Each structure stands twice: as C-alpha cells, then as structure tokens.
CSV table of C-alpha atoms and ligand atoms in Angstrom, one decimal:
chain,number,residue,atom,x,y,z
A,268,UNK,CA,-55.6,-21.3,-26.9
A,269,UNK,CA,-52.6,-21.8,-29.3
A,270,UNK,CA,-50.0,-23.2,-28.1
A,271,UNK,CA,-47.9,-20.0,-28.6
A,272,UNK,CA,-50.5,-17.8,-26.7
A,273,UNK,CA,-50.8,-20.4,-23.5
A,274,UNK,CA,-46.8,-20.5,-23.1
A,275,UNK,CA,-46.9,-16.5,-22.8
A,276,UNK,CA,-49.8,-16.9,-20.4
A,277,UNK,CA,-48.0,-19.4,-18.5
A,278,UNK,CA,-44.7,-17.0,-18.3
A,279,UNK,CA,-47.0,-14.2,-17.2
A,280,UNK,CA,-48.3,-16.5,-14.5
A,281,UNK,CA,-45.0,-17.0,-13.3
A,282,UNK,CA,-43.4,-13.8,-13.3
A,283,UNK,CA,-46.8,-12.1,-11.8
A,284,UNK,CA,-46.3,-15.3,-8.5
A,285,UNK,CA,-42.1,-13.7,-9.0
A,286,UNK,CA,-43.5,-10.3,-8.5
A,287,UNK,CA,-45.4,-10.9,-5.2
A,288,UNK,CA,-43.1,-13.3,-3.7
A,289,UNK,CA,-40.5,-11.2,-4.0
A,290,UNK,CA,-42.0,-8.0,-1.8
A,291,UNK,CA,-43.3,-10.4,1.0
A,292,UNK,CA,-40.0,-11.8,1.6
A,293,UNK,CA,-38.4,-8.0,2.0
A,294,UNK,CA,-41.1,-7.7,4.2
A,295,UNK,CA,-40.7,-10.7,6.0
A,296,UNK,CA,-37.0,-9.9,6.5
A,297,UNK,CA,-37.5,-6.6,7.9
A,298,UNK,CA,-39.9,-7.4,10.7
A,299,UNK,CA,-37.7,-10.0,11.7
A,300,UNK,CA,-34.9,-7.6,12.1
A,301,UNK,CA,-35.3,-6.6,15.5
A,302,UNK,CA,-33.2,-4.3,17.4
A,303,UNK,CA,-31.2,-7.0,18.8
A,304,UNK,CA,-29.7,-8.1,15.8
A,305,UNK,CA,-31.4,-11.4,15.5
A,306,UNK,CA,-33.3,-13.0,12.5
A,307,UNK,CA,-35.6,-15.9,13.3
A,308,UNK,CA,-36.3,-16.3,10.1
A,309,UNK,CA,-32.2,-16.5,9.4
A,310,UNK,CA,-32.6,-20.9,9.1
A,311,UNK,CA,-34.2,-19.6,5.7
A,312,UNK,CA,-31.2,-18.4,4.3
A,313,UNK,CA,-29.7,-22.0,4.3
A,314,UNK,CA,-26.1,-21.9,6.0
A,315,UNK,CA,-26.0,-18.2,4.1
A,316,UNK,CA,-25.3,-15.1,6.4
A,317,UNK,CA,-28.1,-13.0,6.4
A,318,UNK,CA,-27.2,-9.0,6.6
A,319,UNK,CA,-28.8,-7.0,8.7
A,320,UNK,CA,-28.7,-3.3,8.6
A,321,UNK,CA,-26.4,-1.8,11.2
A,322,UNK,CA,-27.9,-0.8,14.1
A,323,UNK,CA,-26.1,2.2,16.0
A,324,UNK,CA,-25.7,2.0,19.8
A,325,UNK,CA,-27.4,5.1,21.5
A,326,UNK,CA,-26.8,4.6,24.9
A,327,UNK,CA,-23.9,3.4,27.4
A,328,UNK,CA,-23.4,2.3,31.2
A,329,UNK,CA,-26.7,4.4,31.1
A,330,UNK,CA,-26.3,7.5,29.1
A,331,UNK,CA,-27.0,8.9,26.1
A,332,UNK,CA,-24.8,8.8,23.1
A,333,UNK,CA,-25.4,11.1,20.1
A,334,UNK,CA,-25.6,9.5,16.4
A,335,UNK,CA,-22.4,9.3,13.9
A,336,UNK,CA,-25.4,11.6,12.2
A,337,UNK,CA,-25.2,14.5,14.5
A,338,UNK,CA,-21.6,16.1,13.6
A,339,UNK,CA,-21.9,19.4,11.7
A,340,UNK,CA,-19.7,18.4,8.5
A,341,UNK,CA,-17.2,21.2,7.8
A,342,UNK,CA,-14.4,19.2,6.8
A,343,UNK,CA,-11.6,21.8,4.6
A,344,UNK,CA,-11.8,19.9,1.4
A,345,UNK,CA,-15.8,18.3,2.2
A,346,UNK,CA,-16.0,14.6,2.9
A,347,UNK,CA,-13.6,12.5,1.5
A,348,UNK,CA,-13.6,8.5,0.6
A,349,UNK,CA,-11.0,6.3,1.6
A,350,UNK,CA,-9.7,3.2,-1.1
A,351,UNK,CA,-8.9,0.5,2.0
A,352,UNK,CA,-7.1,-1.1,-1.8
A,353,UNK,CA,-4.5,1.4,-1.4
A,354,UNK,CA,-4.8,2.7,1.9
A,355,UNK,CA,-1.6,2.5,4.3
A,356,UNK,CA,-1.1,4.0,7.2
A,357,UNK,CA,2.3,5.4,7.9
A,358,UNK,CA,4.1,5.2,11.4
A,359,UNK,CA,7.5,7.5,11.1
A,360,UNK,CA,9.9,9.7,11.9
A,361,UNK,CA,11.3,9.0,15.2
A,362,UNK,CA,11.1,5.3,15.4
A,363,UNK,CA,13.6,2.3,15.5
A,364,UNK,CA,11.0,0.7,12.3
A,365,UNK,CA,8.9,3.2,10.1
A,366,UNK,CA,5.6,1.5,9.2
A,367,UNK,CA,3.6,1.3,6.2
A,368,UNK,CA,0.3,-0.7,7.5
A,369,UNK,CA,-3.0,-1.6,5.4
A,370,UNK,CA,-6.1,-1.8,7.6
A,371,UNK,CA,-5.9,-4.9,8.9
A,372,UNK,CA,-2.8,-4.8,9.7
A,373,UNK,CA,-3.3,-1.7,12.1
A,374,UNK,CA,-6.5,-3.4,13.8
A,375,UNK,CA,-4.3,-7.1,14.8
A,376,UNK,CA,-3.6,-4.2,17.7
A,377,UNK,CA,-5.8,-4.9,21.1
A,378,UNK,CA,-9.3,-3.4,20.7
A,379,UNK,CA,-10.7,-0.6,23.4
A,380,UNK,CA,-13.6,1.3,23.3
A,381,UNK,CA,-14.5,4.3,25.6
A,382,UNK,CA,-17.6,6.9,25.5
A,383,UNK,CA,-16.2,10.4,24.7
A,384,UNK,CA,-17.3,13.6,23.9
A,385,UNK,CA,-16.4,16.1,20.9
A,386,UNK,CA,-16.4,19.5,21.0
A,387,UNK,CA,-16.3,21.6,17.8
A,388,UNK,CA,-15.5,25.4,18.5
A,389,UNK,CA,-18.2,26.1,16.5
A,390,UNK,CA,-20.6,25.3,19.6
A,391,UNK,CA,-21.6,21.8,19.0
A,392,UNK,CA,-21.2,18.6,20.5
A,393,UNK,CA,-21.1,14.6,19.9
A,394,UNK,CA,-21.2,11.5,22.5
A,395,UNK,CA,-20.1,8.4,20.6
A,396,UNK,CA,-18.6,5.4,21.9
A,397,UNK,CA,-15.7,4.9,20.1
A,398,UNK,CA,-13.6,1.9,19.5
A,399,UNK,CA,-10.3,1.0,17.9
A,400,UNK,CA,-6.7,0.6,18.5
A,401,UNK,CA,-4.3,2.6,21.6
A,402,UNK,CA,-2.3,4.9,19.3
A,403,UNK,CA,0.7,3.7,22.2
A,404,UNK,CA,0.8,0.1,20.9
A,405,UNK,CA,0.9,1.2,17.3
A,406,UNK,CA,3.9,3.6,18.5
A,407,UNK,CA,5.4,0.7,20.3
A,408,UNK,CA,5.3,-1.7,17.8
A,409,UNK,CA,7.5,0.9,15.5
A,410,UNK,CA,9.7,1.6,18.2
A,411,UNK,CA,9.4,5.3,19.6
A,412,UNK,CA,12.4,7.1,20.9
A,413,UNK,CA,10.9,8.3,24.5
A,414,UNK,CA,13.3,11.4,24.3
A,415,UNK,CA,10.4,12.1,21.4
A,416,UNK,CA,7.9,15.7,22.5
A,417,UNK,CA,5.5,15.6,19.5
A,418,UNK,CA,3.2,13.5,17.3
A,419,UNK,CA,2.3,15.4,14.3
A,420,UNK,CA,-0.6,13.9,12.6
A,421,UNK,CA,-1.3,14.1,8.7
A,422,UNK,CA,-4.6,13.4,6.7
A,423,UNK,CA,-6.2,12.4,3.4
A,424,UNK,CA,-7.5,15.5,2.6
A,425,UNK,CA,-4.0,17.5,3.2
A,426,UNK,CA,-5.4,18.7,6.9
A,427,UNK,CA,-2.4,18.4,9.6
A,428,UNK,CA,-2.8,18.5,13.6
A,429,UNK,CA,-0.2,17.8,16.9
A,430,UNK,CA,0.1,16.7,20.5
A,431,UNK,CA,2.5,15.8,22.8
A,432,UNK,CA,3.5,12.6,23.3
A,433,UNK,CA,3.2,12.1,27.1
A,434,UNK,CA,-1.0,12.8,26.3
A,435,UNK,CA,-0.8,10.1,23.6
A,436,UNK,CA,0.9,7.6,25.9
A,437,UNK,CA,-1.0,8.6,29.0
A,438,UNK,CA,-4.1,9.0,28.3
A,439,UNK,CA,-4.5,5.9,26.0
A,440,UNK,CA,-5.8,7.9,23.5
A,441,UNK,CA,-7.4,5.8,20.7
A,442,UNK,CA,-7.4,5.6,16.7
A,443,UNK,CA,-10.5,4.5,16.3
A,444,UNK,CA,-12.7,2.4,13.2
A,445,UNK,CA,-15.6,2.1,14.6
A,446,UNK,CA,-18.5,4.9,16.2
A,447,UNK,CA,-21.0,3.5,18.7
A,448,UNK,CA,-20.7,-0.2,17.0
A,449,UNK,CA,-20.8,0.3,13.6
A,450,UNK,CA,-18.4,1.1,11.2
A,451,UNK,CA,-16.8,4.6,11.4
A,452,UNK,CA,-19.2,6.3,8.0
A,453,UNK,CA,-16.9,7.6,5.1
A,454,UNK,CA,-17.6,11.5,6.5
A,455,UNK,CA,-16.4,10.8,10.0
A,456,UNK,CA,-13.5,9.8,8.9
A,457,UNK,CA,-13.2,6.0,7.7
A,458,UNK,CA,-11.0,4.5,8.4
A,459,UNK,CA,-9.3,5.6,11.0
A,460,UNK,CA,-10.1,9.3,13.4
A,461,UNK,CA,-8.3,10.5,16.3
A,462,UNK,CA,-10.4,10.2,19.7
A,463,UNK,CA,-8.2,13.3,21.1
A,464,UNK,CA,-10.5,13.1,24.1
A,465,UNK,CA,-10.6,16.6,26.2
A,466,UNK,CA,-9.4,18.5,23.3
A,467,UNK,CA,-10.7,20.6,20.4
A,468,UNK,CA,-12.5,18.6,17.9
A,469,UNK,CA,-9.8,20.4,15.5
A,470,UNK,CA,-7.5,18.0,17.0
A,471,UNK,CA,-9.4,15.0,16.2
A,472,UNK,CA,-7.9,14.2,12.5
A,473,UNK,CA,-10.0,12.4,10.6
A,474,UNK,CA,-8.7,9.9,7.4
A,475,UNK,CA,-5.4,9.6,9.2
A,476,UNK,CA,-2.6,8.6,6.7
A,477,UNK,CA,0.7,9.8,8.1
A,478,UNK,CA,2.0,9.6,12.4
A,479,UNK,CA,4.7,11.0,12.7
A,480,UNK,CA,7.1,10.7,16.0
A,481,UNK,CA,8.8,14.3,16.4
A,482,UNK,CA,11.2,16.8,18.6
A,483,UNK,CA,9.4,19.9,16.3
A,484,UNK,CA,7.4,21.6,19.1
A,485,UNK,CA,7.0,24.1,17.1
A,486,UNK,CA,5.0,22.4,14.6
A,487,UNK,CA,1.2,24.1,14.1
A,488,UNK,CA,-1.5,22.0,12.0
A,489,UNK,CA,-3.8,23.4,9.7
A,490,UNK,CA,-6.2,25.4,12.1
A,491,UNK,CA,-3.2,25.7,14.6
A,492,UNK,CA,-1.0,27.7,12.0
A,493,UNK,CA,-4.6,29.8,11.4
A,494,UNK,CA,-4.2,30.8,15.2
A,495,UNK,CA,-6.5,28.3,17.0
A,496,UNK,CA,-4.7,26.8,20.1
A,497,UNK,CA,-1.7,25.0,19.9
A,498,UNK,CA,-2.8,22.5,23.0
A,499,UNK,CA,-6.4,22.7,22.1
A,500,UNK,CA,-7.8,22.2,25.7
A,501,UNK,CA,-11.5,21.9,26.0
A,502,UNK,CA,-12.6,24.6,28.1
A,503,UNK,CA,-9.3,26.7,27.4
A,504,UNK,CA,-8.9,29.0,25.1
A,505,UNK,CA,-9.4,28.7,21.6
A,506,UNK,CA,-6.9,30.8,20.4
A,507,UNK,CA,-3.4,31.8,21.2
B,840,LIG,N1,-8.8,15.3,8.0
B,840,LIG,C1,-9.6,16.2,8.7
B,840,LIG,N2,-9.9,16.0,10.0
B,840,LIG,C2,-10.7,16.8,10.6
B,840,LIG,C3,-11.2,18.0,10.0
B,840,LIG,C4,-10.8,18.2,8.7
B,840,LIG,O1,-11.2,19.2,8.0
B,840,LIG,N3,-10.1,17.3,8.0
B,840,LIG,N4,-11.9,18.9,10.8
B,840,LIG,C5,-11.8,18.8,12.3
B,840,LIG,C6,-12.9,19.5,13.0
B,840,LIG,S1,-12.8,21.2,13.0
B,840,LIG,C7,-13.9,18.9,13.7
B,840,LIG,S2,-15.0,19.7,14.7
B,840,LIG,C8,-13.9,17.4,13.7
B,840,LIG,C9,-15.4,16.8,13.4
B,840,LIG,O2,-15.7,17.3,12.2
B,840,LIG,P1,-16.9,16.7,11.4
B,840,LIG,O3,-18.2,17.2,12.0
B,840,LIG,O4,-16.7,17.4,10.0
B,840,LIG,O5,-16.8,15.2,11.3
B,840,LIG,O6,-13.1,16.8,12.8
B,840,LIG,C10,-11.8,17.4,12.8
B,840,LIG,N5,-10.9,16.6,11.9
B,841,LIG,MO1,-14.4,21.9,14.6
C-alpha cells in the first residue's frame, strides 16, 4: 500500500470508529435519562452539566394536570416570540415608582406555585400548575395607590384585558414563567401569563408587557370591547 493510499485508509478507519461512537453515546444518554431527572452516567461529562430534556409534571397532591400541549392556540395575532434581550415589563400608572423590569428583575419576587384550571369559552379546558411571581408584590414594590379600582393589562401582540384590584390583591393571583415545571413554551405565553384563576381564559393575558394601576372602570380589553364579560366569571355569563 502506498503511503498515500494507507493514510486515507487509516482516516477512513477513524472516522468509520467516529461514526459509531457517536450514536451509542446518544443512546447511552437517553436511557439514562430517567423520569426523575437523574443521569448516572452524568460523572462522564467531567464537572460539565449535562442537559436533560425537560420533563413536564402531570400530576399534583394527586391529580391530574393537563400538558402546556393541550391549549387550543387561537391567539388574535397567532403565537408570538418574546426577545428576553429587549423585553421589559412595565409597572405604571397609578404608582408612587413606575417600573421598567427585564426578566430577572421581575422573578428576584418570592416564587409560588398553585394548580389551576383554564377555561376557554370556546368549551375547553387546561390543569397546569403554575408558578411565578404574586402580581401584589410586584404592585407593592412600585408603590400602588389603594384608592386604585382597576389593573388594565397590555400584551405583545396588541391584546388588552382588566380586573379589579381587590381580586389581584386578594386572591394572590400569579404572573407566572413557568407551566407544570418547565419553562412557560413561547405559545403560552413566555415569558410571563396571567393565572386569572376562576375567570375566562380571555382574561388570562399572555406575553404581558404593560400593568397598568387605574381608576378607568370603564376600561374593556380586546374581547371585552367585542362584548364578552367585563368580570369574566367562570360559570357566569359570557357576555354582557
Ligand atoms: N396576549 C394574548 N393573550 C391571550 C390571548 C391572546 O389572543 N393574546 N387569548 C386569550 C384566550 S381567548 C385564551 S382561552 C387563553 C389561552 O389561549 P391559548 O390556548 O391560545 O394559549 O389566552 C388568553 N390570552
Ligand atoms: Mo379563549
């Protein structure tokens, strides 16, 4: 063999060995991926974190929670993708100090998590245990005038909703980043929804941008001003 001929043979040895080493450690990687999260064959990666996929939670203080995959998308502009870059989320109107918060910023807030139900008008449902921030601590920090009636709520994608304060406040009603563990997915929302727990999904805002601390009870959001409720009660009626 000429010394030419034996180097490409020697090259095709190696990258023929590449070829199925590379498969059996995928393979390797997913087995040891078990639900729990754990990778016994982690020590491989050498002080490197090894990603896992994320694995949804589907079930708490024993029942069943729906997946972030079983929401009927009808979003009025379709799904939209938030740039965390420029994103800021804006606390205003009524307030002692207006906000203008990145992320992070909004999450140094206490974390809570609670199992709630959505309920489109449409006829379907979602369980998801959500977690995130109390809207009330974020309306603390920027100072609230109590005398205040509203929160008027604004969105990426132009879409607007309202509700009084006293539910905000009372009910610890959540912003929240995360659906039943795992990060809240692009289309529900990222990175911050509205858990308006016991009303309309209509009043659960997705891609919040803008809170906004009002008097103007005569504000109506986007499907409000289109004759949906004003309170949005589940169970009440849908229209005024
Ligand atoms: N920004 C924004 N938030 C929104 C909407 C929307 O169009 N834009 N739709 C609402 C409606 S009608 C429902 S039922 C819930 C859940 O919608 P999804 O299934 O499209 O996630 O989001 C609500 N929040
Ligand atoms: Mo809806």
């Amino acid at each position: 063999m000429s010394k030419e001929k034996k180097a490409r043979f020697q090259s095709g040895i190696a990258a023929f060995l590449f070829l199925m080493l590379v498969p059996l450690s995928c393979g390797t990687q997913g087995k040891t991926a078990g639900p729990a999260g754990t990778a016994p064959g982690a020590s491989a990666a050498q002080g490197r974190t090894v990603e896992l996929p994320a694995v949804e939670v589907r079930s708490f203080e024993g029942k069943n929670l729906s997946s972030v995959d079983d929401f009927s998308e009808n979003s009025i502009q379709g799904p939209r993708k938030v740039d965390l870059g420029s994103y800021r989320l804006q606390v205003a109107g009524l307030v002692k100090t207006p906000l203008s918060l990145r992320y992070e910023e909004t999450l140094a807030h206490p974390a809570y998590s609670k199992a709630v139900t959505l309920n489109c008008v449409e006829g379907w449902s979602a369980t998801i245990l959500w977690e995130g921030i109390r809207l009330s601590d974020l309306l603390a920090q920027a100072g609230y005038d109590p005398s205040a009636t509203t929160v008027i709520f604004t969105a990426h994608d132009g879409y607007t909703t309202s509700l009084p304060l006293d539910y905000i406040v009372d009910r610890d009603i959540l912003l929240a980043a995360k659906m039943n563990g795992i990060a809240m997915p692009a289309e529900r929302g990222y990175p911050f929804t509205l858990v308006a727990e016991d009303k309309w999904g209509y009043k659960w805002i997705k891609w919040v941008t803008k809170i906004e601390v009002s008097r103007d009870t005569a504000f109506r959001g986007y499907w409000e001003s289109r004759g949906y409720s004003q309170e949005g009660e589940y169970g009440g009626p849908m229209f005024e």
